[in-house]
Amino acid sequence: ASGAINSSVSTSPTIPLPLQLFPIVSLLMASISTTHLPLGICISSAILHLTAYAGDGGAMQSSSPCSTTKTASQHAQHGLLYLSLSFHYLLKISAASFSHTIWLLFVVWNGDTGALVAGRLGRMLSNGSDALAIICPKRMVSCVKNVSPSKSMTGLFGGILFGILTAVYWPAVMLRVQSICIRMGINGYPFIFNMLFGESVRRSRAYFDLDLVRTNNNMAGLLNFQDVVLLSGLEGMLPEGLLLNPSFRRAIVGAVLSAFAIMGDLVESSVKRASGLKDSGKLLPGHGGILDRFDSTLLAAIVYWHWCLGPIGSSV
């Protein structure tokens, strides 16, 4: 009996050392200053790589996809680049501007919803086929289907369209909600923010920068992206002054962010598929884990920070 117990203990799965270290390293990279981020990534990657040679021989015999310490090290280094860097910039955006943070999140999240709705409607209207797949490159369609058979090109285009519509009209929605709250005697978004987070997260009055948002196309303002270079090479091919239109600029930014959001979702789906998992966790009922909710935001956050927030990023 004791031999059977010892045998079951010795064959129980163990978490490889690189995956044990990854949460600590990832948290450090998410919170480190941007100045030291490249140095931190290089050192962390080296540590995670070398820990692959510190594992015991028993872990090498398991049949789990992440069983060997070398495979675990590769997963951890991928997570370092994909997750840690992305959350680092997402945290910087959330600390820099309330309006930018809310706008980015809803562009991505509504794009996710649009992809789901468009995909299901597309299947209903085309008898289960993917109507827009015929206009897409075969390698692109093959990549999407191999990563996630449930996804469709119709859904991807629908997600981009919903992202564009959200990018154009969400500033007006935010201002409308703020106006309603003020008329109700509520201090708008600062009140809602404090109600959600209490004293655990403090933000100055200047952080809630909706007074800088402008929906008039003739006025410069926050979320109009007048300081962002947008496809200047196409200026001669477009109607005169179109690139100066804030709604058109928001549409371009929304389309690009939606495309990178889809890419981020596909990356996480491929990792889950390779690991034989449906969800990244069970923390959020109906959604899976935290990563299942934020997978589309990760790459979009990096692109948004470097492309659109340069003018305010240096002060954060």
PDB file of C-alpha atoms in Angstrom:
ATOM      1  CA  ALA A   1       0.000   0.000   0.000  1.00  0.00           C
ATOM      2  CA  SER A   2       2.787   2.391   0.972  1.00  0.00           C
ATOM      3  CA  GLY A   3       4.542   1.594  -2.322  1.00  0.00           C
ATOM      4  CA  ALA A   4       1.408   2.505  -4.256  1.00  0.00           C
ATOM      5  CA  ILE A   5       1.146   5.796  -2.354  1.00  0.00           C
ATOM      6  CA  ASN A   6       4.799   6.635  -3.001  1.00  0.00           C
ATOM      7  CA  SER A   7       4.340   5.761  -6.670  1.00  0.00           C
ATOM      8  CA  SER A   8       1.318   8.059  -7.006  1.00  0.00           C
ATOM      9  CA  VAL A   9       3.178  10.887  -5.270  1.00  0.00           C
ATOM     10  CA  SER A  10       6.254  10.512  -7.463  1.00  0.00           C
ATOM     11  CA  THR A  11       4.225  10.574 -10.679  1.00  0.00           C
ATOM     12  CA  SER A  12       2.037  13.541  -9.739  1.00  0.00           C
ATOM     13  CA  PRO A  13       2.531  16.445 -12.162  1.00  0.00           C
ATOM     14  CA  THR A  14       4.907  19.188 -11.087  1.00  0.00           C
ATOM     15  CA  ILE A  15       5.044  22.769 -12.342  1.00  0.00           C
ATOM     16  CA  PRO A  16       8.336  23.338 -14.177  1.00  0.00           C
ATOM     17  CA  LEU A  17      10.624  25.957 -12.653  1.00  0.00           C
ATOM     18  CA  PRO A  18      10.278  28.505 -15.528  1.00  0.00           C
ATOM     19  CA  LEU A  19       6.499  28.552 -15.060  1.00  0.00           C
ATOM     20  CA  GLN A  20       6.933  28.951 -11.305  1.00  0.00           C
ATOM     21  CA  LEU A  21       9.120  32.004 -11.857  1.00  0.00           C
ATOM     22  CA  PHE A  22       7.044  33.532 -14.648  1.00  0.00           C
ATOM     23  CA  PRO A  23       4.312  35.232 -12.500  1.00  0.00           C
ATOM     24  CA  ILE A  24       6.985  36.993 -10.433  1.00  0.00           C
ATOM     25  CA  VAL A  25       9.027  38.055 -13.449  1.00  0.00           C
ATOM     26  CA  SER A  26       5.911  39.142 -15.353  1.00  0.00           C
ATOM     27  CA  LEU A  27       4.701  41.306 -12.459  1.00  0.00           C
ATOM     28  CA  LEU A  28       8.097  42.989 -12.247  1.00  0.00           C
ATOM     29  CA  MET A  29       8.140  43.709 -15.991  1.00  0.00           C
ATOM     30  CA  ALA A  30       4.609  45.121 -15.892  1.00  0.00           C
ATOM     31  CA  SER A  31       5.521  47.569 -13.132  1.00  0.00           C
ATOM     32  CA  ILE A  32       9.111  48.482 -14.056  1.00  0.00           C
ATOM     33  CA  SER A  33       9.832  51.918 -15.531  1.00  0.00           C
ATOM     34  CA  THR A  34       9.756  52.091 -19.320  1.00  0.00           C
ATOM     35  CA  THR A  35      13.349  53.361 -19.317  1.00  0.00           C
ATOM     36  CA  HIS A  36      14.588  50.111 -17.800  1.00  0.00           C
ATOM     37  CA  LEU A  37      12.106  47.842 -19.578  1.00  0.00           C
ATOM     38  CA  PRO A  38      14.469  46.633 -22.387  1.00  0.00           C
ATOM     39  CA  LEU A  39      17.127  45.752 -19.798  1.00  0.00           C
ATOM     40  CA  GLY A  40      14.581  43.964 -17.636  1.00  0.00           C
ATOM     41  CA  ILE A  41      13.221  41.967 -20.578  1.00  0.00           C
ATOM     42  CA  CYS A  42      16.711  40.845 -21.638  1.00  0.00           C
ATOM     43  CA  ILE A  43      17.718  39.752 -18.138  1.00  0.00           C
ATOM     44  CA  SER A  44      14.375  38.070 -17.446  1.00  0.00           C
ATOM     45  CA  SER A  45      14.492  36.187 -20.746  1.00  0.00           C
ATOM     46  CA  ALA A  46      17.996  34.955 -19.933  1.00  0.00           C
ATOM     47  CA  ILE A  47      16.891  33.768 -16.487  1.00  0.00           C
ATOM     48  CA  LEU A  48      13.831  31.960 -17.852  1.00  0.00           C
ATOM     49  CA  HIS A  49      15.970  30.329 -20.529  1.00  0.00           C
ATOM     50  CA  LEU A  50      18.607  29.089 -18.087  1.00  0.00           C
ATOM     51  CA  THR A  51      16.037  27.682 -15.666  1.00  0.00           C
ATOM     52  CA  ALA A  52      15.184  25.142 -18.390  1.00  0.00           C
ATOM     53  CA  TYR A  53      18.454  23.411 -17.467  1.00  0.00           C
ATOM     54  CA  ALA A  54      17.738  23.468 -13.741  1.00  0.00           C
ATOM     55  CA  GLY A  55      14.725  21.111 -13.862  1.00  0.00           C
ATOM     56  CA  ASP A  56      14.858  17.575 -12.582  1.00  0.00           C
ATOM     57  CA  GLY A  57      14.667  14.589 -14.863  1.00  0.00           C
ATOM     58  CA  GLY A  58      11.279  13.460 -13.536  1.00  0.00           C
ATOM     59  CA  ALA A  59       9.431  16.384 -15.119  1.00  0.00           C
ATOM     60  CA  MET A  60      10.803  15.387 -18.518  1.00  0.00           C
ATOM     61  CA  GLN A  61       8.772  12.162 -18.553  1.00  0.00           C
ATOM     62  CA  SER A  62       5.315  13.706 -18.232  1.00  0.00           C
ATOM     63  CA  SER A  63       2.964  13.680 -21.207  1.00  0.00           C
ATOM     64  CA  SER A  64       1.694  17.247 -20.609  1.00  0.00           C
ATOM     65  CA  PRO A  65       2.240  19.686 -23.516  1.00  0.00           C
ATOM     66  CA  CYS A  66       4.239  21.891 -21.123  1.00  0.00           C
ATOM     67  CA  SER A  67       5.901  18.977 -19.382  1.00  0.00           C
ATOM     68  CA  THR A  68       9.553  19.529 -20.201  1.00  0.00           C
ATOM     69  CA  THR A  69      11.380  22.405 -18.635  1.00  0.00           C
ATOM     70  CA  LYS A  70      12.652  23.474 -22.059  1.00  0.00           C
ATOM     71  CA  THR A  71       9.120  23.715 -23.439  1.00  0.00           C
ATOM     72  CA  ALA A  72       8.025  25.507 -20.283  1.00  0.00           C
ATOM     73  CA  SER A  73      10.901  27.954 -20.701  1.00  0.00           C
ATOM     74  CA  GLN A  74       9.774  28.701 -24.246  1.00  0.00           C
ATOM     75  CA  HIS A  75       6.210  29.294 -23.062  1.00  0.00           C
ATOM     76  CA  ALA A  76       7.459  31.582 -20.293  1.00  0.00           C
ATOM     77  CA  GLN A  77       9.626  33.629 -22.665  1.00  0.00           C
ATOM     78  CA  HIS A  78       6.696  33.968 -25.072  1.00  0.00           C
ATOM     79  CA  GLY A  79       4.530  35.135 -22.181  1.00  0.00           C
ATOM     80  CA  LEU A  80       7.210  37.621 -21.179  1.00  0.00           C
ATOM     81  CA  LEU A  81       7.071  39.288 -24.596  1.00  0.00           C
ATOM     82  CA  TYR A  82       3.346  38.896 -25.208  1.00  0.00           C
ATOM     83  CA  LEU A  83       1.782  39.345 -21.762  1.00  0.00           C
ATOM     84  CA  SER A  84       4.236  41.278 -19.624  1.00  0.00           C
ATOM     85  CA  LEU A  85       5.079  43.934 -22.208  1.00  0.00           C
ATOM     86  CA  SER A  86       1.420  44.380 -23.118  1.00  0.00           C
ATOM     87  CA  PHE A  87       0.240  44.769 -19.536  1.00  0.00           C
ATOM     88  CA  HIS A  88       3.123  47.181 -18.909  1.00  0.00           C
ATOM     89  CA  TYR A  89       1.785  49.551 -21.571  1.00  0.00           C
ATOM     90  CA  LEU A  90      -1.834  48.963 -20.626  1.00  0.00           C
ATOM     91  CA  LEU A  91      -0.983  50.084 -17.092  1.00  0.00           C
ATOM     92  CA  LYS A  92       0.815  53.151 -18.481  1.00  0.00           C
ATOM     93  CA  ILE A  93      -2.212  54.105 -20.582  1.00  0.00           C
ATOM     94  CA  SER A  94      -4.520  53.687 -17.583  1.00  0.00           C
ATOM     95  CA  ALA A  95      -2.240  55.943 -15.527  1.00  0.00           C
ATOM     96  CA  ALA A  96      -1.909  58.572 -18.258  1.00  0.00           C
ATOM     97  CA  SER A  97      -5.482  59.383 -19.222  1.00  0.00           C
ATOM     98  CA  PHE A  98      -8.971  58.303 -18.238  1.00  0.00           C
ATOM     99  CA  SER A  99     -10.437  59.188 -21.635  1.00  0.00           C
ATOM    100  CA  HIS A 100      -7.775  57.321 -23.616  1.00  0.00           C
ATOM    101  CA  THR A 101      -8.160  54.267 -21.373  1.00  0.00           C
ATOM    102  CA  ILE A 102     -11.957  54.056 -21.653  1.00  0.00           C
ATOM    103  CA  TRP A 103     -11.896  54.753 -25.393  1.00  0.00           C
ATOM    104  CA  LEU A 104      -9.300  52.049 -26.068  1.00  0.00           C
ATOM    105  CA  LEU A 105     -11.077  49.428 -23.960  1.00  0.00           C
ATOM    106  CA  PHE A 106     -14.461  49.990 -25.562  1.00  0.00           C
ATOM    107  CA  VAL A 107     -13.068  50.040 -29.095  1.00  0.00           C
ATOM    108  CA  VAL A 108     -11.507  46.629 -28.435  1.00  0.00           C
ATOM    109  CA  TRP A 109     -14.397  45.155 -26.437  1.00  0.00           C
ATOM    110  CA  ASN A 110     -17.078  46.326 -28.863  1.00  0.00           C
ATOM    111  CA  GLY A 111     -14.959  44.952 -31.678  1.00  0.00           C
ATOM    112  CA  ASP A 112     -15.011  41.582 -29.888  1.00  0.00           C
ATOM    113  CA  THR A 113     -18.781  41.780 -29.605  1.00  0.00           C
ATOM    114  CA  GLY A 114     -19.095  42.787 -33.240  1.00  0.00           C
ATOM    115  CA  ALA A 115     -16.991  39.831 -34.345  1.00  0.00           C
ATOM    116  CA  LEU A 116     -19.239  37.454 -32.401  1.00  0.00           C
ATOM    117  CA  VAL A 117     -22.465  38.979 -33.733  1.00  0.00           C
ATOM    118  CA  ALA A 118     -21.232  39.224 -37.338  1.00  0.00           C
ATOM    119  CA  GLY A 119     -19.886  35.681 -37.288  1.00  0.00           C
ATOM    120  CA  ARG A 120     -23.163  34.194 -36.077  1.00  0.00           C
ATOM    121  CA  LEU A 121     -25.299  36.294 -38.410  1.00  0.00           C
ATOM    122  CA  GLY A 122     -23.015  35.407 -41.308  1.00  0.00           C
ATOM    123  CA  ARG A 123     -23.467  31.691 -40.676  1.00  0.00           C
ATOM    124  CA  MET A 124     -27.236  32.066 -40.350  1.00  0.00           C
ATOM    125  CA  LEU A 125     -27.547  34.000 -43.610  1.00  0.00           C
ATOM    126  CA  SER A 126     -25.149  31.825 -45.610  1.00  0.00           C
ATOM    127  CA  ASN A 127     -26.293  28.402 -44.365  1.00  0.00           C
ATOM    128  CA  GLY A 128     -23.288  27.811 -42.146  1.00  0.00           C
ATOM    129  CA  SER A 129     -20.596  28.890 -44.603  1.00  0.00           C
ATOM    130  CA  ASP A 130     -18.127  31.755 -44.268  1.00  0.00           C
ATOM    131  CA  ALA A 131     -19.334  34.189 -46.947  1.00  0.00           C
ATOM    132  CA  LEU A 132     -16.351  36.556 -46.835  1.00  0.00           C
ATOM    133  CA  ALA A 133     -13.693  33.834 -46.891  1.00  0.00           C
ATOM    134  CA  ILE A 134     -13.670  33.820 -50.705  1.00  0.00           C
ATOM    135  CA  ILE A 135     -12.292  37.379 -50.858  1.00  0.00           C
ATOM    136  CA  CYS A 136      -9.479  36.717 -48.375  1.00  0.00           C
ATOM    137  CA  PRO A 137      -6.057  35.161 -49.067  1.00  0.00           C
ATOM    138  CA  LYS A 138      -6.139  31.392 -48.595  1.00  0.00           C
ATOM    139  CA  ARG A 139      -3.202  31.420 -46.189  1.00  0.00           C
ATOM    140  CA  MET A 140      -4.987  33.963 -44.014  1.00  0.00           C
ATOM    141  CA  VAL A 141      -8.178  31.881 -43.922  1.00  0.00           C
ATOM    142  CA  SER A 142      -6.167  28.727 -43.229  1.00  0.00           C
ATOM    143  CA  CYS A 143      -4.308  30.405 -40.371  1.00  0.00           C
ATOM    144  CA  VAL A 144      -7.521  31.572 -38.698  1.00  0.00           C
ATOM    145  CA  LYS A 145      -9.244  28.202 -39.097  1.00  0.00           C
ATOM    146  CA  ASN A 146      -6.227  26.254 -37.813  1.00  0.00           C
ATOM    147  CA  VAL A 147      -6.012  28.470 -34.749  1.00  0.00           C
ATOM    148  CA  SER A 148      -9.753  28.522 -34.023  1.00  0.00           C
ATOM    149  CA  PRO A 149     -12.196  26.621 -36.267  1.00  0.00           C
ATOM    150  CA  SER A 150     -15.128  28.525 -34.751  1.00  0.00           C
ATOM    151  CA  LYS A 151     -13.843  31.877 -36.019  1.00  0.00           C
ATOM    152  CA  SER A 152     -14.815  33.187 -39.455  1.00  0.00           C
ATOM    153  CA  MET A 153     -13.591  35.904 -41.793  1.00  0.00           C
ATOM    154  CA  THR A 154     -17.081  37.396 -41.646  1.00  0.00           C
ATOM    155  CA  GLY A 155     -16.676  37.722 -37.903  1.00  0.00           C
ATOM    156  CA  LEU A 156     -13.247  39.312 -38.286  1.00  0.00           C
ATOM    157  CA  PHE A 157     -14.544  41.950 -40.682  1.00  0.00           C
ATOM    158  CA  GLY A 158     -17.535  42.532 -38.412  1.00  0.00           C
ATOM    159  CA  GLY A 159     -15.201  43.079 -35.475  1.00  0.00           C
ATOM    160  CA  ILE A 160     -13.215  45.698 -37.379  1.00  0.00           C
ATOM    161  CA  LEU A 161     -16.421  47.453 -38.465  1.00  0.00           C
ATOM    162  CA  PHE A 162     -17.770  47.586 -34.894  1.00  0.00           C
ATOM    163  CA  GLY A 163     -14.378  48.841 -33.716  1.00  0.00           C
ATOM    164  CA  ILE A 164     -14.439  51.655 -36.280  1.00  0.00           C
ATOM    165  CA  LEU A 165     -17.981  52.699 -35.324  1.00  0.00           C
ATOM    166  CA  THR A 166     -17.043  52.706 -31.634  1.00  0.00           C
ATOM    167  CA  ALA A 167     -13.885  54.708 -32.327  1.00  0.00           C
ATOM    168  CA  VAL A 168     -15.864  57.391 -34.160  1.00  0.00           C
ATOM    169  CA  TYR A 169     -18.863  57.732 -31.851  1.00  0.00           C
ATOM    170  CA  TRP A 170     -17.643  56.718 -28.377  1.00  0.00           C
ATOM    171  CA  PRO A 171     -16.257  60.167 -27.437  1.00  0.00           C
ATOM    172  CA  ALA A 172     -19.779  61.571 -27.823  1.00  0.00           C
ATOM    173  CA  VAL A 173     -21.155  58.697 -25.722  1.00  0.00           C
ATOM    174  CA  MET A 174     -18.663  59.413 -22.926  1.00  0.00           C
ATOM    175  CA  LEU A 175     -19.561  63.113 -22.911  1.00  0.00           C
ATOM    176  CA  ARG A 176     -23.275  62.269 -22.885  1.00  0.00           C
ATOM    177  CA  VAL A 177     -22.893  59.983 -19.866  1.00  0.00           C
ATOM    178  CA  GLN A 178     -20.886  62.682 -18.081  1.00  0.00           C
ATOM    179  CA  SER A 179     -23.607  65.256 -18.794  1.00  0.00           C
ATOM    180  CA  ILE A 180     -26.359  62.944 -17.485  1.00  0.00           C
ATOM    181  CA  CYS A 181     -24.401  62.244 -14.290  1.00  0.00           C
ATOM    182  CA  ILE A 182     -23.874  65.952 -13.642  1.00  0.00           C
ATOM    183  CA  ARG A 183     -27.577  66.691 -14.162  1.00  0.00           C
ATOM    184  CA  MET A 184     -28.356  63.974 -11.608  1.00  0.00           C
ATOM    185  CA  GLY A 185     -26.101  65.695  -9.106  1.00  0.00           C
ATOM    186  CA  ILE A 186     -23.364  63.082  -9.440  1.00  0.00           C
ATOM    187  CA  ASN A 187     -19.755  64.133  -9.948  1.00  0.00           C
ATOM    188  CA  GLY A 188     -19.607  62.154 -13.195  1.00  0.00           C
ATOM    189  CA  TYR A 189     -16.780  59.726 -13.809  1.00  0.00           C
ATOM    190  CA  PRO A 190     -14.751  60.632 -10.673  1.00  0.00           C
ATOM    191  CA  PHE A 191     -17.741  59.525  -8.569  1.00  0.00           C
ATOM    192  CA  ILE A 192     -18.123  56.264 -10.529  1.00  0.00           C
ATOM    193  CA  PHE A 193     -14.364  55.622 -10.355  1.00  0.00           C
ATOM    194  CA  ASN A 194     -14.248  56.161  -6.575  1.00  0.00           C
ATOM    195  CA  MET A 195     -17.351  53.996  -6.118  1.00  0.00           C
ATOM    196  CA  LEU A 196     -15.650  51.123  -7.963  1.00  0.00           C
ATOM    197  CA  PHE A 197     -12.141  51.414  -6.508  1.00  0.00           C
ATOM    198  CA  GLY A 198     -12.583  53.433  -3.316  1.00  0.00           C
ATOM    199  CA  GLU A 199      -9.423  54.734  -1.723  1.00  0.00           C
ATOM    200  CA  SER A 200      -7.305  51.867  -3.061  1.00  0.00           C
ATOM    201  CA  VAL A 201      -6.642  53.733  -6.332  1.00  0.00           C
ATOM    202  CA  ARG A 202      -6.210  57.482  -6.087  1.00  0.00           C
ATOM    203  CA  ARG A 203      -6.469  59.738  -9.140  1.00  0.00           C
ATOM    204  CA  SER A 204      -6.212  63.520  -9.318  1.00  0.00           C
ATOM    205  CA  ARG A 205      -8.958  65.655 -10.801  1.00  0.00           C
ATOM    206  CA  ALA A 206      -6.752  66.287 -13.861  1.00  0.00           C
ATOM    207  CA  TYR A 207      -6.763  62.546 -14.620  1.00  0.00           C
ATOM    208  CA  PHE A 208     -10.460  62.724 -15.577  1.00  0.00           C
ATOM    209  CA  ASP A 209      -9.778  64.668 -18.757  1.00  0.00           C
ATOM    210  CA  LEU A 210     -13.144  64.543 -20.503  1.00  0.00           C
ATOM    211  CA  ASP A 211     -13.198  68.334 -20.603  1.00  0.00           C
ATOM    212  CA  LEU A 212     -10.465  68.049 -23.251  1.00  0.00           C
ATOM    213  CA  VAL A 213     -12.566  65.782 -25.510  1.00  0.00           C
ATOM    214  CA  ARG A 214     -14.149  67.530 -28.489  1.00  0.00           C
ATOM    215  CA  THR A 215     -16.769  66.057 -30.801  1.00  0.00           C
ATOM    216  CA  ASN A 216     -16.906  69.074 -33.133  1.00  0.00           C
ATOM    217  CA  ASN A 217     -14.901  68.182 -36.233  1.00  0.00           C
ATOM    218  CA  ASN A 218     -13.636  71.752 -36.516  1.00  0.00           C
ATOM    219  CA  MET A 219     -12.012  71.738 -33.094  1.00  0.00           C
ATOM    220  CA  ALA A 220      -8.781  70.141 -31.877  1.00  0.00           C
ATOM    221  CA  GLY A 221      -9.158  68.004 -28.797  1.00  0.00           C
ATOM    222  CA  LEU A 222      -8.419  64.779 -27.013  1.00  0.00           C
ATOM    223  CA  LEU A 223      -9.211  61.642 -29.063  1.00  0.00           C
ATOM    224  CA  ASN A 224      -9.073  63.635 -32.317  1.00  0.00           C
ATOM    225  CA  PHE A 225      -5.476  62.435 -32.894  1.00  0.00           C
ATOM    226  CA  GLN A 226      -4.368  65.629 -34.569  1.00  0.00           C
ATOM    227  CA  ASP A 227      -0.748  64.941 -33.504  1.00  0.00           C
ATOM    228  CA  VAL A 228      -0.696  61.409 -34.926  1.00  0.00           C
ATOM    229  CA  VAL A 229       0.778  60.730 -38.364  1.00  0.00           C
ATOM    230  CA  LEU A 230      -1.913  58.846 -40.276  1.00  0.00           C
ATOM    231  CA  LEU A 231      -1.155  57.403 -43.684  1.00  0.00           C
ATOM    232  CA  SER A 232       0.376  60.668 -44.926  1.00  0.00           C
ATOM    233  CA  GLY A 233       1.543  58.856 -48.058  1.00  0.00           C
ATOM    234  CA  LEU A 234      -2.107  58.440 -49.103  1.00  0.00           C
ATOM    235  CA  GLU A 235      -2.949  62.112 -48.726  1.00  0.00           C
ATOM    236  CA  GLY A 236      -2.762  62.724 -52.477  1.00  0.00           C
ATOM    237  CA  MET A 237      -5.106  59.796 -53.164  1.00  0.00           C
ATOM    238  CA  LEU A 238      -7.820  60.952 -50.760  1.00  0.00           C
ATOM    239  CA  PRO A 239     -10.227  63.900 -51.035  1.00  0.00           C
ATOM    240  CA  GLU A 240      -8.611  67.141 -49.926  1.00  0.00           C
ATOM    241  CA  GLY A 241      -8.714  67.651 -46.175  1.00  0.00           C
ATOM    242  CA  LEU A 242     -10.109  64.194 -45.376  1.00  0.00           C
ATOM    243  CA  LEU A 243      -7.123  63.255 -43.214  1.00  0.00           C
ATOM    244  CA  LEU A 244      -7.720  66.436 -41.222  1.00  0.00           C
ATOM    245  CA  ASN A 245     -11.221  65.290 -40.284  1.00  0.00           C
ATOM    246  CA  PRO A 246     -11.152  64.002 -36.640  1.00  0.00           C
ATOM    247  CA  SER A 247     -13.892  61.425 -37.305  1.00  0.00           C
ATOM    248  CA  PHE A 248     -11.908  59.983 -40.197  1.00  0.00           C
ATOM    249  CA  ARG A 249      -8.757  59.943 -38.075  1.00  0.00           C
ATOM    250  CA  ARG A 250     -10.567  58.134 -35.271  1.00  0.00           C
ATOM    251  CA  ALA A 251     -11.889  55.646 -37.835  1.00  0.00           C
ATOM    252  CA  ILE A 252      -8.351  54.872 -39.047  1.00  0.00           C
ATOM    253  CA  VAL A 253      -7.045  54.428 -35.496  1.00  0.00           C
ATOM    254  CA  GLY A 254     -10.064  52.278 -34.651  1.00  0.00           C
ATOM    255  CA  ALA A 255      -9.525  50.042 -37.681  1.00  0.00           C
ATOM    256  CA  VAL A 256      -5.837  49.512 -36.885  1.00  0.00           C
ATOM    257  CA  LEU A 257      -6.494  48.815 -33.199  1.00  0.00           C
ATOM    258  CA  SER A 258      -9.299  46.378 -34.086  1.00  0.00           C
ATOM    259  CA  ALA A 259      -6.979  44.494 -36.440  1.00  0.00           C
ATOM    260  CA  PHE A 260      -4.319  44.154 -33.738  1.00  0.00           C
ATOM    261  CA  ALA A 261      -7.006  43.165 -31.224  1.00  0.00           C
ATOM    262  CA  ILE A 262      -8.005  40.302 -33.510  1.00  0.00           C
ATOM    263  CA  MET A 263      -4.352  39.284 -33.798  1.00  0.00           C
ATOM    264  CA  GLY A 264      -4.022  39.273 -30.005  1.00  0.00           C
ATOM    265  CA  ASP A 265      -7.132  37.106 -29.663  1.00  0.00           C
ATOM    266  CA  LEU A 266      -5.752  34.635 -32.222  1.00  0.00           C
ATOM    267  CA  VAL A 267      -2.410  34.432 -30.408  1.00  0.00           C
ATOM    268  CA  GLU A 268      -4.079  33.498 -27.122  1.00  0.00           C
ATOM    269  CA  SER A 269      -6.390  31.055 -28.898  1.00  0.00           C
ATOM    270  CA  SER A 270      -3.381  29.329 -30.459  1.00  0.00           C
ATOM    271  CA  VAL A 271      -1.692  28.968 -27.068  1.00  0.00           C
ATOM    272  CA  LYS A 272      -4.842  27.504 -25.502  1.00  0.00           C
ATOM    273  CA  ARG A 273      -5.284  25.150 -28.457  1.00  0.00           C
ATOM    274  CA  ALA A 274      -1.691  23.928 -28.203  1.00  0.00           C
ATOM    275  CA  SER A 275      -2.181  23.360 -24.473  1.00  0.00           C
ATOM    276  CA  GLY A 276      -5.512  21.559 -24.893  1.00  0.00           C
ATOM    277  CA  LEU A 277      -7.405  24.190 -22.863  1.00  0.00           C
ATOM    278  CA  LYS A 278     -10.702  25.926 -23.568  1.00  0.00           C
ATOM    279  CA  ASP A 279     -10.166  28.868 -21.195  1.00  0.00           C
ATOM    280  CA  SER A 280      -7.137  30.449 -19.558  1.00  0.00           C
ATOM    281  CA  GLY A 281      -8.790  30.229 -16.139  1.00  0.00           C
ATOM    282  CA  LYS A 282     -12.071  30.068 -14.221  1.00  0.00           C
ATOM    283  CA  LEU A 283     -12.062  33.386 -12.362  1.00  0.00           C
ATOM    284  CA  LEU A 284     -14.776  35.026 -14.495  1.00  0.00           C
ATOM    285  CA  PRO A 285     -17.905  32.848 -14.917  1.00  0.00           C
ATOM    286  CA  GLY A 286     -18.908  32.742 -18.575  1.00  0.00           C
ATOM    287  CA  HIS A 287     -15.654  34.337 -19.711  1.00  0.00           C
ATOM    288  CA  GLY A 288     -12.951  32.044 -18.314  1.00  0.00           C
ATOM    289  CA  GLY A 289      -9.880  33.754 -16.900  1.00  0.00           C
ATOM    290  CA  ILE A 290      -8.602  37.333 -16.856  1.00  0.00           C
ATOM    291  CA  LEU A 291      -6.581  36.670 -20.000  1.00  0.00           C
ATOM    292  CA  ASP A 292      -9.715  35.564 -21.871  1.00  0.00           C
ATOM    293  CA  ARG A 293     -11.192  39.002 -21.201  1.00  0.00           C
ATOM    294  CA  PHE A 294      -8.042  41.005 -22.031  1.00  0.00           C
ATOM    295  CA  ASP A 295      -6.407  38.940 -24.782  1.00  0.00           C
ATOM    296  CA  SER A 296      -7.657  41.286 -27.499  1.00  0.00           C
ATOM    297  CA  THR A 297      -6.456  44.342 -25.576  1.00  0.00           C
ATOM    298  CA  LEU A 298      -2.823  43.290 -25.257  1.00  0.00           C
ATOM    299  CA  LEU A 299      -1.341  44.000 -28.679  1.00  0.00           C
ATOM    300  CA  ALA A 300      -3.740  46.902 -29.208  1.00  0.00           C
ATOM    301  CA  ALA A 301      -2.429  48.588 -26.043  1.00  0.00           C
ATOM    302  CA  ILE A 302       1.198  48.456 -27.215  1.00  0.00           C
ATOM    303  CA  VAL A 303       0.296  49.851 -30.644  1.00  0.00           C
ATOM    304  CA  TYR A 304      -1.889  52.562 -29.123  1.00  0.00           C
ATOM    305  CA  TRP A 305       0.793  53.725 -26.713  1.00  0.00           C
ATOM    306  CA  HIS A 306       3.593  53.952 -29.264  1.00  0.00           C
ATOM    307  CA  TRP A 307       1.485  55.275 -32.143  1.00  0.00           C
ATOM    308  CA  CYS A 308      -0.989  57.629 -30.490  1.00  0.00           C
ATOM    309  CA  LEU A 309       0.206  58.581 -27.014  1.00  0.00           C
ATOM    310  CA  GLY A 310       3.710  59.845 -27.766  1.00  0.00           C
ATOM    311  CA  PRO A 311       2.837  63.475 -26.865  1.00  0.00           C
ATOM    312  CA  ILE A 312       1.588  62.564 -23.375  1.00  0.00           C
ATOM    313  CA  GLY A 313       3.647  59.414 -22.867  1.00  0.00           C
ATOM    314  CA  SER A 314       6.901  61.173 -22.009  1.00  0.00           C
ATOM    315  CA  SER A 315       5.405  62.633 -18.853  1.00  0.00           C
ATOM    316  CA  VAL A 316       4.084  59.323 -17.479  1.00  0.00           C
TER     317      VAL A 316
END
